[in-house]
XYZ file of C-alpha atoms in Angstrom:
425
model
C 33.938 41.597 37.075
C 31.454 39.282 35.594
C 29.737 39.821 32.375
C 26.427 38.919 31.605
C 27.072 35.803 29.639
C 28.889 34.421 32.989
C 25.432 35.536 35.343
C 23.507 34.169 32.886
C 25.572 30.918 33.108
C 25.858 30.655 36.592
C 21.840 31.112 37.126
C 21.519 27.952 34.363
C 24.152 26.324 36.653
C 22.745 26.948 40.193
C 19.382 25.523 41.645
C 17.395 27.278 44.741
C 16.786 24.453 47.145
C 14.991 26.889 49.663
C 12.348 27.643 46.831
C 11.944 23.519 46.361
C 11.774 23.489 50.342
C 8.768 25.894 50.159
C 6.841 23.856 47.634
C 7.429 20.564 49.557
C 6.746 21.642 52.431
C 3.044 22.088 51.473
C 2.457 18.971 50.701
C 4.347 17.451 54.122
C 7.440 16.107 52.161
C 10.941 17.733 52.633
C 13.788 17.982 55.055
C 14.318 20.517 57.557
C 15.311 24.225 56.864
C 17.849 23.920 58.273
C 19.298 20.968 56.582
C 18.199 22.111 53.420
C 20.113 25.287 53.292
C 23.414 23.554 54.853
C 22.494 21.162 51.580
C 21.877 23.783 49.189
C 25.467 25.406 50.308
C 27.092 22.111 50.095
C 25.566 21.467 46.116
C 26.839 25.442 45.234
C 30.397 24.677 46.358
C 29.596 21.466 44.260
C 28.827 23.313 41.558
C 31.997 25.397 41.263
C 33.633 22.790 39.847
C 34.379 23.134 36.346
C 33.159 20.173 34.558
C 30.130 20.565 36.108
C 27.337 21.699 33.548
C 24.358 21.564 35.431
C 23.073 20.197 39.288
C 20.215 19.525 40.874
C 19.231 17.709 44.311
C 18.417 14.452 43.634
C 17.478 13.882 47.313
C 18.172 11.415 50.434
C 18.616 7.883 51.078
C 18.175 6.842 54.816
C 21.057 4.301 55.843
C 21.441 2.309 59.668
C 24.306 4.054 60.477
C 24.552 7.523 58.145
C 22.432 8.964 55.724
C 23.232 9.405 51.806
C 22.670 12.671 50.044
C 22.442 12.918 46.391
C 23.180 14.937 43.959
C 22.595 14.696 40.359
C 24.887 16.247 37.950
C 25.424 16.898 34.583
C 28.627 16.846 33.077
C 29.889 19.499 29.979
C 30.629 17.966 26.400
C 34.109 18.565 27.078
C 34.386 16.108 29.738
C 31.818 13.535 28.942
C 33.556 13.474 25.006
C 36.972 13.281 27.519
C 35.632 10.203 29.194
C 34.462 8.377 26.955
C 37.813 8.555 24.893
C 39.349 7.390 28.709
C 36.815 4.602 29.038
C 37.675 3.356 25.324
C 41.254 3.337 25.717
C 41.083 1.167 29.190
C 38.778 -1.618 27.455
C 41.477 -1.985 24.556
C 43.650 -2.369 27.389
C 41.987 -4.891 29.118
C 41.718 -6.822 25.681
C 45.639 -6.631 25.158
C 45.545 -8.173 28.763
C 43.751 -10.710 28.280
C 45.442 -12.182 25.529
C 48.769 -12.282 27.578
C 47.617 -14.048 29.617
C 46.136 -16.613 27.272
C 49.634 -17.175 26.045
C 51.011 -17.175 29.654
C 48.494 -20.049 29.813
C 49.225 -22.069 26.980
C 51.732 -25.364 28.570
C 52.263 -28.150 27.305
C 49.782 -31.134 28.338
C 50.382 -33.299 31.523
C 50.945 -37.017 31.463
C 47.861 -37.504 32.888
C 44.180 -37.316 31.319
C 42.269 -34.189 30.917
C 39.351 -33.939 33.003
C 36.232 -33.725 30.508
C 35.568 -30.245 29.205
C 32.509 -28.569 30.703
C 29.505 -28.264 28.106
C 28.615 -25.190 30.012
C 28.793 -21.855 27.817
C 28.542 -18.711 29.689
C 26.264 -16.058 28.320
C 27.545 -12.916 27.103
C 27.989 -10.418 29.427
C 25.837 -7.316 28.443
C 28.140 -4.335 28.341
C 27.281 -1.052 29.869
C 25.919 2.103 28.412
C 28.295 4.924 27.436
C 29.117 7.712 29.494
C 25.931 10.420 28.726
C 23.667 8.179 27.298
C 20.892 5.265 28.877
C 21.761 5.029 32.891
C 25.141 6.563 32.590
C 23.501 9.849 31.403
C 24.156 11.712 34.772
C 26.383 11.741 37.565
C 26.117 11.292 40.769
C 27.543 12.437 43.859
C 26.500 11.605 47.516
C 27.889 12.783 50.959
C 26.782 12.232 54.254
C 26.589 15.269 56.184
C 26.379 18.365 54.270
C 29.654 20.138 54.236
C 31.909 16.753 54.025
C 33.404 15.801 50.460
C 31.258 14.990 47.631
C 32.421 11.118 46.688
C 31.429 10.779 42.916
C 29.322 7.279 42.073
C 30.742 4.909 39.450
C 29.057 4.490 36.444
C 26.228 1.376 36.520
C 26.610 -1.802 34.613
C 23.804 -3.715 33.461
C 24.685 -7.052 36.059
C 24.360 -4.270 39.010
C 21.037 -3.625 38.041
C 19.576 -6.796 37.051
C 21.395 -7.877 40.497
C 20.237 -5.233 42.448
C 16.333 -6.160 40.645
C 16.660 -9.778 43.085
C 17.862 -8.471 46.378
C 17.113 -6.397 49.195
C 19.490 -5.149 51.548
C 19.446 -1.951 53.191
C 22.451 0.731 53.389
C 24.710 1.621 56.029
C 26.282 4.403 54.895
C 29.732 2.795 54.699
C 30.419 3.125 50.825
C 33.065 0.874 51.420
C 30.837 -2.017 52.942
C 31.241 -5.350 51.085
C 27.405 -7.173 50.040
C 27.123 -10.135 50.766
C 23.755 -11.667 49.522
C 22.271 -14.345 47.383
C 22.816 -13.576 44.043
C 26.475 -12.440 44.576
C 26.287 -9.006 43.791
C 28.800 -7.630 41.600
C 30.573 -5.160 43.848
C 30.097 -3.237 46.850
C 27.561 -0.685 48.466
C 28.890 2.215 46.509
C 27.538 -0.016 43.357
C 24.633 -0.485 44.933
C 23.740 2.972 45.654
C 24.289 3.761 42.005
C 22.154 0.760 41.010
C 19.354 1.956 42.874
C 19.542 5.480 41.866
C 18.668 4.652 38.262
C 16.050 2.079 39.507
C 14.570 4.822 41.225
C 15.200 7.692 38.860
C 13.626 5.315 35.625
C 10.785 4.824 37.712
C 9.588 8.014 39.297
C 10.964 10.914 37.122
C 7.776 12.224 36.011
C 6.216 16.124 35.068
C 3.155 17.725 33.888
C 2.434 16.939 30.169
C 4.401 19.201 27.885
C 6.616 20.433 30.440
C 9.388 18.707 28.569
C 10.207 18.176 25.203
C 12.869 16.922 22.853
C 14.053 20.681 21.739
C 13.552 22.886 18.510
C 14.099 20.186 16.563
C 11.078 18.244 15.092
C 10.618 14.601 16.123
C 10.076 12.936 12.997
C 13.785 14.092 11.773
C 15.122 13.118 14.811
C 13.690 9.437 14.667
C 15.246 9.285 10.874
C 18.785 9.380 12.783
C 19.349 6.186 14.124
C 21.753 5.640 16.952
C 21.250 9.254 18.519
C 19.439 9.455 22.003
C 16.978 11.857 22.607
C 17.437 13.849 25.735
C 14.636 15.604 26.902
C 14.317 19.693 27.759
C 12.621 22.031 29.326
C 9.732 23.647 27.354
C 10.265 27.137 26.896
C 6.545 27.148 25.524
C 5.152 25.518 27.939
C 1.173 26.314 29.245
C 0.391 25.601 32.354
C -1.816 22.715 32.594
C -4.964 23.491 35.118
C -4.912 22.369 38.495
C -7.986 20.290 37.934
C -6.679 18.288 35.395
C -3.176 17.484 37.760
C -5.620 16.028 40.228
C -7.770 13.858 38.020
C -7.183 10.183 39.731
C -6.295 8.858 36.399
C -3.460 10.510 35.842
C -3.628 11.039 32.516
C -2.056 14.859 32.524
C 1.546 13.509 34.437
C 4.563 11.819 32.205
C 7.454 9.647 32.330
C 10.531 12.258 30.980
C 12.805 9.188 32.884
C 14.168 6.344 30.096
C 12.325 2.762 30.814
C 15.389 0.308 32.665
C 15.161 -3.321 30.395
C 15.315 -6.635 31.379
C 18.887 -6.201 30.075
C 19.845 -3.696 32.724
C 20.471 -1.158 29.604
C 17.560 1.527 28.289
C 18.525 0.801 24.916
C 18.433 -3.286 23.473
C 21.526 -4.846 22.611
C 21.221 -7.980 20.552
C 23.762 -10.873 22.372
C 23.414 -12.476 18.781
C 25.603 -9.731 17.411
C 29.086 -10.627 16.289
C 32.370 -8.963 14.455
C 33.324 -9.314 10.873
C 35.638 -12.460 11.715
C 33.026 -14.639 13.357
C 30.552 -13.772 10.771
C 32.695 -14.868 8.027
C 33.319 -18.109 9.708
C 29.831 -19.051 10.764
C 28.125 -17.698 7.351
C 26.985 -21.871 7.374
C 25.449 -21.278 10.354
C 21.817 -20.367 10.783
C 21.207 -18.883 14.319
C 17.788 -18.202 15.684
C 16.597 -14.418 15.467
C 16.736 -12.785 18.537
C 13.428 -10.484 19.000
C 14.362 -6.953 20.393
C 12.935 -5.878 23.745
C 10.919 -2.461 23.307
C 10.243 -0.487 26.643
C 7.066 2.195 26.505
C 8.451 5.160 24.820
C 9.146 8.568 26.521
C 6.321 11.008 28.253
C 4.577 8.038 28.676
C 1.389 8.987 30.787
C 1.332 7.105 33.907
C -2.232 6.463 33.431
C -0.460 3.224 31.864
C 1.518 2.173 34.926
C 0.217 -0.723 35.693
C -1.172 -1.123 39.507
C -0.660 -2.373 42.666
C -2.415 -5.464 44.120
C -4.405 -3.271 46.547
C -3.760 0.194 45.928
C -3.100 2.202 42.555
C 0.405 3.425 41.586
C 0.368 6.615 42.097
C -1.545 8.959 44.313
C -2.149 12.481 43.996
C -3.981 15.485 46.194
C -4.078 19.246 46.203
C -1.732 20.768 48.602
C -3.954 22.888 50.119
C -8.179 22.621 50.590
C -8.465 26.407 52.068
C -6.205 28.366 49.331
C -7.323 26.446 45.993
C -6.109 29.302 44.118
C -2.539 29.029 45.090
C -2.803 25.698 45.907
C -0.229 23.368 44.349
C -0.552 19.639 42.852
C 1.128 16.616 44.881
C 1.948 13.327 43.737
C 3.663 10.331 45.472
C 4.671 7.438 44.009
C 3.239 4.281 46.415
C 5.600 1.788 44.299
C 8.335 3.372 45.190
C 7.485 5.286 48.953
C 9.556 8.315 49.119
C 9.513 9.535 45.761
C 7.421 12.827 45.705
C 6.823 15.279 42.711
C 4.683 18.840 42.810
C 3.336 21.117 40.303
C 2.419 24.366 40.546
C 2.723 26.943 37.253
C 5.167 26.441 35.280
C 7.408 25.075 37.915
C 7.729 21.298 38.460
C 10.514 18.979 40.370
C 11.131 15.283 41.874
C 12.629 14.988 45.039
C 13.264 11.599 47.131
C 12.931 10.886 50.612
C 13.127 7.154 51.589
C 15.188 3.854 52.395
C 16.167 3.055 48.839
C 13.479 -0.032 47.931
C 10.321 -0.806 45.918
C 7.036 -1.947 47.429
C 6.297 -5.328 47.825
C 2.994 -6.395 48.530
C 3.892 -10.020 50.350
C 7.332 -11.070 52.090
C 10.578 -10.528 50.035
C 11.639 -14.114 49.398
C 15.336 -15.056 47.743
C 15.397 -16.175 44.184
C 15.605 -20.372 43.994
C 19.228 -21.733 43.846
C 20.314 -22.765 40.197
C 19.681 -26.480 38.791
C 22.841 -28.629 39.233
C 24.878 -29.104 35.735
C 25.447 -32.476 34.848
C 29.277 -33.437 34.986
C 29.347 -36.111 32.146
C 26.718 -37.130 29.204
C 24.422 -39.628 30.424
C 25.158 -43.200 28.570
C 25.333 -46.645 29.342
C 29.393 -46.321 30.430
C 28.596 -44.594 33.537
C 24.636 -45.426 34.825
C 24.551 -47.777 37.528
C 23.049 -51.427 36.606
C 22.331 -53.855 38.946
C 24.277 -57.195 39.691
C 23.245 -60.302 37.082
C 21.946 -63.038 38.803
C 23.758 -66.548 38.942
C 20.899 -68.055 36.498
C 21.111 -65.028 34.214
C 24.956 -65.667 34.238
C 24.722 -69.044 33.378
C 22.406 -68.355 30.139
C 24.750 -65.512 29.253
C 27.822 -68.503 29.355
C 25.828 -70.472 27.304
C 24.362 -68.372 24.768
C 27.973 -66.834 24.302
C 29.500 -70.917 24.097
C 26.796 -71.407 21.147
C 28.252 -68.175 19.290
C 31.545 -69.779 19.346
C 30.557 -73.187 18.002
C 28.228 -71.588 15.016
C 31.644 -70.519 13.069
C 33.047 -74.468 13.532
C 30.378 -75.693 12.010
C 29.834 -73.170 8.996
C 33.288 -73.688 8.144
C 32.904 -77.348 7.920
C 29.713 -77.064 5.959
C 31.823 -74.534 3.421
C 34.392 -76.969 3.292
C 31.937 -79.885 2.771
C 30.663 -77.975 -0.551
C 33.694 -77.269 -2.170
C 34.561 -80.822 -2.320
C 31.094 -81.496 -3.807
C 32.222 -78.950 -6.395
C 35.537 -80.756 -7.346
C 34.311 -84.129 -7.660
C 31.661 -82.420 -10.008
């Protein structure tokens, strides 16, 4: 027999996909019924699972051979606090690694030269986010056919992202399939997938203003502790905001509740200037240039602020219905990224995404340029070409070089000439 804390745990825990269904539907977005409730069966067996906090349908990614369907999870503190001790243990591994096999590679020299050492010094690698905080803040998992096993996403690094920012490549549905493209990406279409899933869900994550908030607490003691990421809420306060307002053009009245993506692949800036306590001490000489931080815009950013497309704005929004404007619900689609849809209507308000998995490009997708060639040795006299002397100039380089030999004759004779001048003196 369940008590009431365990209904009122399950009902935070479940998610009715059939209600969702009825709002998109009004505004021509959605899957089939049909679909949808084998779906919304598939995410409640999902769901049963016990480190499971909370789920929701992310939506669908449309591959050339099978479909992806997404679901977004959220893990309990139990298990996120459980993984992160996991993830910290296997990177002190790897460390201890590494260094046997330094010593494994320490020989003695060969009898013949070195080859010159490369001047080339790779850039640090940025490291990923932790588990439950930037783009590793939920997990995803992605079937495709509702009913067959939910496959759980790796977390994202930083070089999948930044990566996944220069290519274009559509999916097959093989999570297994191996990418080949120009730059190498680092993995394989399971990595992918994940990449573009927090592309997607930085960029088009958005609500009615106020629907979400940063909890009870107030926001100027929360910015005093540094370090700490603020997760956004529901509002349990939450008004309404009038349906007028949803559909004013400038969009002013919908947010970003989705963290901005960096340059760096991360949401929040990590300096590549930073170093431990032993390389600090021994570069304290050293004077390094000051890296400047990047700053994205900061969260419930309206999207008034997004900036626009060449010939279209980026974001569009209508009423779902002109007849019923009473019960009529607010629509927007996102045109950079088509197939990402969000409705309003009360106090209820959800994302859902329908589409191939890439942004919008307003002129053909062209392949970054290949990288400049590194020189192999310093430029210097001892290895430029010259061209061949000439037999005159080879001739006045014999004589000029004969006259350097007989200028020391003859000084010595003159020194020799003055000292005996000196004696007879």
């Amino acid at each position: 027999m369940e008590t009431e804390d365990d209904e009122e745990g399950a009902g935070d825990k479940r998610m009715d996909l059939l209600e969702l269904q009825y709002y998109f539907e009004q505004a021509g977005a959605g899957i089939s019924k049909n679909e949808m409730f084998c779906t919304s069966a598939a995410l409640y067996n999902l769901g049963q699972r016990e480190i499971i906090k909370k789920y929701r349908f992310w939506g669908k990614i449309f591959g050339l051979e099978k479909n992806y369907i997404i679901a977004e999870v959220e893990l309990t503190e139990e298990e996120t606090t459980q993984r992160i001790e996991l993830g910290e243990e296997g990177e002190e591994g790897e460390e201890e690694g590494e260094e046997e096999e330094e010593k494994i590679k320490l020989k003695p020299a060969p009898k013949i030269p070195r080859p010159p050492k490369s001047m080339y010094k790779k850039p640090p690698d940025v490291p990923p986010e932790k588990i439950g905080e930037g783009t590793n803040q939920k997990v995803y998992f992605v079937c495709n056919r509702p009913g067959e096993e939910w496959i759980e996403l790796p977390n994202v690094t930083p070089q999948q992202i930044t990566t996944a920012r220069q290519i274009r490549r559509y999916f097959t549905g093989n999570l297994d399939t191996e990418m080949f493209t120009y730059p190498p990406f680092p993995g394989k279409e399971i990595n992918y997938l994940r990449a573009q899933i927090a592309r997607i869900s930085a960029g088009t994550q958005i609500s009615p203003l106020g629907f979400y908030n940063f909890g009870e607490d107030e926001e100027e003691e929360v910015e005093e502790e540094e370090g700490e990421e603020r997760i956004p809420v529901p509002n349990a306060a939450f008004e309404p905001v009038p349906l007028r307002d949803l559909l004013d053009p400038s969009m002013s009245f919908w947010v970003h509740h989705g963290r901005h993506i960096l340059k760096q692949g991360r949401t929040k800036w990590w300096n590549p200037k930073q170093k431990s306590e032993d390389e600090e001490e021994a570069e304290e000489e050293e004077e390094e240039e000051e890296v400047e931080p990047e700053v994205g815009p900061p969260m419930f950013t309206p999207l008034s602020e997004d900036a626009a497309l060449e010939t279209m704005p980026a974001w569009s929004v209508r009423i779902g219905s002109q007849i019923v404007k009473d019960t009529a619900i607010a629509f927007v689609r996102s045109n950079l990224w088509p197939g990402a849809f969000a409705f309003a209507a009360g106090r209820k308000s959800d994302n859902i995404y329908l589409g191939w998995g890439h942004k919008y490009v307003a002129h053909n997708y062209s392949p970054p340029g290949m990288e400049s060639i590194q020189t192999e040795y310093p430029l210097g006299p001892e290895i430029m070409e010259i061209e061949d002397p000439s037999v005159e100039q080879e001739e006045a380089w014999r004589l000029a070089r004969e006259k350097k030999k007989a200028r020391p004759e003859e000084e010595e004779e003159e020194e020799e000439e003055g000292e005996e001048e000196e004696d007879e003196d």
